[in-house]
mmCIF file of C-alpha atoms in Angstrom:
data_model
loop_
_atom_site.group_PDB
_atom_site.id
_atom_site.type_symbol
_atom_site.label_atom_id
_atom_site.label_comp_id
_atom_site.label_asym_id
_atom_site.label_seq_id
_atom_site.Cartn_x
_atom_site.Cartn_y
_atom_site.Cartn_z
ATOM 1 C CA UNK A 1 0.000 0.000 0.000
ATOM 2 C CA UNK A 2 1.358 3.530 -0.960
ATOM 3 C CA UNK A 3 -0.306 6.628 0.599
ATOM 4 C CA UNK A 4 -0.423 10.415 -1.182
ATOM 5 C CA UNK A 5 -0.624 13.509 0.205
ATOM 6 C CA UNK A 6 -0.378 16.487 -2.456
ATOM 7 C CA UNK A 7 -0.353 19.952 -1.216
ATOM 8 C CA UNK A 8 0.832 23.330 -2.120
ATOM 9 C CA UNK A 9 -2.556 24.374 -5.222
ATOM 10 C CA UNK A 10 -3.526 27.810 -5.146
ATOM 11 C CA UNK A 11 -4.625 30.601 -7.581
ATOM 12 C CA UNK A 12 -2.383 32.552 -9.724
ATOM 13 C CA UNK A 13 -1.974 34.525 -12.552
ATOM 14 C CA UNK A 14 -0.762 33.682 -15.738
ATOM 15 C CA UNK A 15 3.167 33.757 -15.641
ATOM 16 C CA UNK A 16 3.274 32.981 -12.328
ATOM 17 C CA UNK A 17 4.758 30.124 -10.336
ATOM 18 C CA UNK A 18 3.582 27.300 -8.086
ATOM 19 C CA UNK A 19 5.595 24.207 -6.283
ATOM 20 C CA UNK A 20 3.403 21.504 -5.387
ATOM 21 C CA UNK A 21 4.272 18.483 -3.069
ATOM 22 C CA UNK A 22 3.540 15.416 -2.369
ATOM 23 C CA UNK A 23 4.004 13.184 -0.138
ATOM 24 C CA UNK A 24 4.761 10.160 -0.130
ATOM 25 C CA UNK A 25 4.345 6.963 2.177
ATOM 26 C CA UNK A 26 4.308 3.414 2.235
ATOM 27 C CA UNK A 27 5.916 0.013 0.512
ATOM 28 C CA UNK A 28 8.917 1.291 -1.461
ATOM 29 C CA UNK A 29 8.900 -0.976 -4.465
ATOM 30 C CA UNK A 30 4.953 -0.092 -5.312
ATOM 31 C CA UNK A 31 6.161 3.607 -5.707
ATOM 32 C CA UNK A 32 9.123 2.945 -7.996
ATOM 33 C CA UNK A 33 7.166 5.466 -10.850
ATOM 34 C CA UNK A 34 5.880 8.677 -9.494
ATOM 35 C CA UNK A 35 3.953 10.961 -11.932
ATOM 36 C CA UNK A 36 1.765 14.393 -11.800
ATOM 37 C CA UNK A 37 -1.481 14.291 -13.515
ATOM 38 C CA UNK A 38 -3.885 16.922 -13.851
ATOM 39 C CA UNK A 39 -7.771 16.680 -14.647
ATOM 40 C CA UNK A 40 -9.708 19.729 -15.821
ATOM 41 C CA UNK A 41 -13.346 19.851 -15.681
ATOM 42 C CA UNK A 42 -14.891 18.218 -18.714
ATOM 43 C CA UNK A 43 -11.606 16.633 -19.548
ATOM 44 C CA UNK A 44 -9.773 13.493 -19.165
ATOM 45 C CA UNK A 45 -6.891 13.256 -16.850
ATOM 46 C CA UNK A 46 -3.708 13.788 -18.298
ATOM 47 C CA UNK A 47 -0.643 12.769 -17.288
ATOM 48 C CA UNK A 48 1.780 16.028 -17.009
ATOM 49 C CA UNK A 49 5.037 14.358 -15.688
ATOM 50 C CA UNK A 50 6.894 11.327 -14.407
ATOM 51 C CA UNK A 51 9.954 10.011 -12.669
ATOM 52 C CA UNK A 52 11.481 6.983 -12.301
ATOM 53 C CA UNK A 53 12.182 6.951 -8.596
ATOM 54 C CA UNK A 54 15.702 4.700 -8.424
ATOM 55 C CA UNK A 55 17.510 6.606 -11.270
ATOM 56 C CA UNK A 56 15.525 10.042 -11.122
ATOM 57 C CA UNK A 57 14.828 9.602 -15.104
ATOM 58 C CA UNK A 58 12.143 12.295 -16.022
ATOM 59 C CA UNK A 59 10.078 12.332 -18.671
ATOM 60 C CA UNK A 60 7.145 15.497 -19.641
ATOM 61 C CA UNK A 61 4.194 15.694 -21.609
ATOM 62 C CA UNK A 62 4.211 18.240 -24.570
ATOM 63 C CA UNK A 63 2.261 20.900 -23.088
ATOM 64 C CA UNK A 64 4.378 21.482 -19.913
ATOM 65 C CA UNK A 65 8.506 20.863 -21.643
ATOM 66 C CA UNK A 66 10.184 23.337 -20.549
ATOM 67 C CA UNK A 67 7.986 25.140 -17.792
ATOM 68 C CA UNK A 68 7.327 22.299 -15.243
ATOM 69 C CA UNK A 69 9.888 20.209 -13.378
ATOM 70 C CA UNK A 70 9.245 17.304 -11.034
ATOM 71 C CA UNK A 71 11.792 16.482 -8.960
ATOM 72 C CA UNK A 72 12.095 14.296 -5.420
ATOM 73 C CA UNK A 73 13.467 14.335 -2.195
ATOM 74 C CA UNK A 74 14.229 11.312 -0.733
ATOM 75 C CA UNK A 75 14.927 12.170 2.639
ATOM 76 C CA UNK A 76 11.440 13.697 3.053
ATOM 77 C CA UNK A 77 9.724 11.145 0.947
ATOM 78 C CA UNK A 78 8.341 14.092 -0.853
ATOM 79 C CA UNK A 79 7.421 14.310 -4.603
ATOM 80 C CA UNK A 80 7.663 18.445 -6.156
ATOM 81 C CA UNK A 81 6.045 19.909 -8.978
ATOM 82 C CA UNK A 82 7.705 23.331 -9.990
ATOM 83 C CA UNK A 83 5.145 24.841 -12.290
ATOM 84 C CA UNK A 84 6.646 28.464 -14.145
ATOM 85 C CA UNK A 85 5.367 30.229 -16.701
ATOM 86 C CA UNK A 86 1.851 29.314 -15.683
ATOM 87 C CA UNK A 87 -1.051 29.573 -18.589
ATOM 88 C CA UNK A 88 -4.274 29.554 -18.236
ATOM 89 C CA UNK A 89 -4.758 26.221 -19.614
ATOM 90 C CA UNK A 90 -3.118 24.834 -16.863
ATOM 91 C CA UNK A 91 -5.917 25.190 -14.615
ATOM 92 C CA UNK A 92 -7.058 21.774 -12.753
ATOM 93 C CA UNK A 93 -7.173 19.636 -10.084
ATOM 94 C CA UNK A 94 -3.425 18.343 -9.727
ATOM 95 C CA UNK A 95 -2.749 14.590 -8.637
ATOM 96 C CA UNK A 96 0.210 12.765 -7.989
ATOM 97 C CA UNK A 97 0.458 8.788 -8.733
ATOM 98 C CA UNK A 98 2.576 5.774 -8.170
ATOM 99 C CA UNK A 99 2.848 2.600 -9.525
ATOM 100 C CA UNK A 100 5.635 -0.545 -9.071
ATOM 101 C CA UNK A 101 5.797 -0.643 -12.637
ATOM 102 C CA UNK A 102 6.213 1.943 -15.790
ATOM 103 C CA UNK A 103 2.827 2.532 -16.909
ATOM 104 C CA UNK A 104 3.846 6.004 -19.067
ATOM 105 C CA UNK A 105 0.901 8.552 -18.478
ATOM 106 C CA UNK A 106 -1.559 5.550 -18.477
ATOM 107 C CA UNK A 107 -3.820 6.762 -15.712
ATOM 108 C CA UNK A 108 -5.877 3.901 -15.123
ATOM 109 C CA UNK A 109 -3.169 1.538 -14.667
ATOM 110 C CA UNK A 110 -1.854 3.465 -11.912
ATOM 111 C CA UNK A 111 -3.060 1.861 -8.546
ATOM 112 C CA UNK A 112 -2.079 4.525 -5.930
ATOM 113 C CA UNK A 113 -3.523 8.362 -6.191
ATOM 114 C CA UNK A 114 -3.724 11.595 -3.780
ATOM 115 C CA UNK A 115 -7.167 13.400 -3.156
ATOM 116 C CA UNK A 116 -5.465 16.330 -5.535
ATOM 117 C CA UNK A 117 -4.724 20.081 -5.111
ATOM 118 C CA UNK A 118 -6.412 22.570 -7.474
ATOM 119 C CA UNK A 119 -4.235 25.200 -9.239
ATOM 120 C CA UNK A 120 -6.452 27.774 -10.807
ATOM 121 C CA UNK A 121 -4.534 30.149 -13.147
ATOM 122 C CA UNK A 122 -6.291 33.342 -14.356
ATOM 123 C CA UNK A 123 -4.992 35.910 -17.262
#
């Protein structure tokens, strides 16, 4: 069993920054992959970025190259979104997952989830 705890969603405006954690507790081995997905209303949940937790391998979607960095901290057990250059578009409900196994941005597959932290981003 893994347990999430995201944190750190607020409202900003566009251009603006946010650093959301998570974090993270429970067996080791069913958190090897650790991603960020975000779900706007209306829309499917997307998968916005992922590490691979033993080698720190990170891998983006699109939309977010270049603006967003995810990151960990092993000694706090704690999972980090850096989100700059924030667009309106980026408004939703932020989640962080974790599987034992490399599921890409395949949301269902993943078997662990957080209860989410909005991030609302005005213009």
């Amino acid at each position: 069993q893994v347990q999430l705890v995201e944190s750190g969603g607020d409202s900003v405006q566009a251009g603006g920054s946010l650093r959301l954690s998570c974090v993270v507790s429970g067996d080791t081995y069913s958190r090897n992959y650790m991603a960020w997905f975000r779900q706007a209303p209306g829309k499917e949940r997307e998968g916005v970025a992922r590490i691979y937790s033993r080698s720190a391998v990170t891998f983006y979607a699109d939309s977010v190259k270049g603006r967003f960095t995810i990151s960990q901290d092993n000694a706090k057990n704690t999972l980090y979104l850096q989100m700059s250059t924030l667009r309106p578009e980026d408004t939703a409900m932020y989640y962080c997952a974790a599987a034992a196994t490399n599921y890409g941005f395949s949301a269902p597959n993943y078997p662990y989830w957080g209860q989410g932290t909005q991030v609302t981003v005005s213009s």
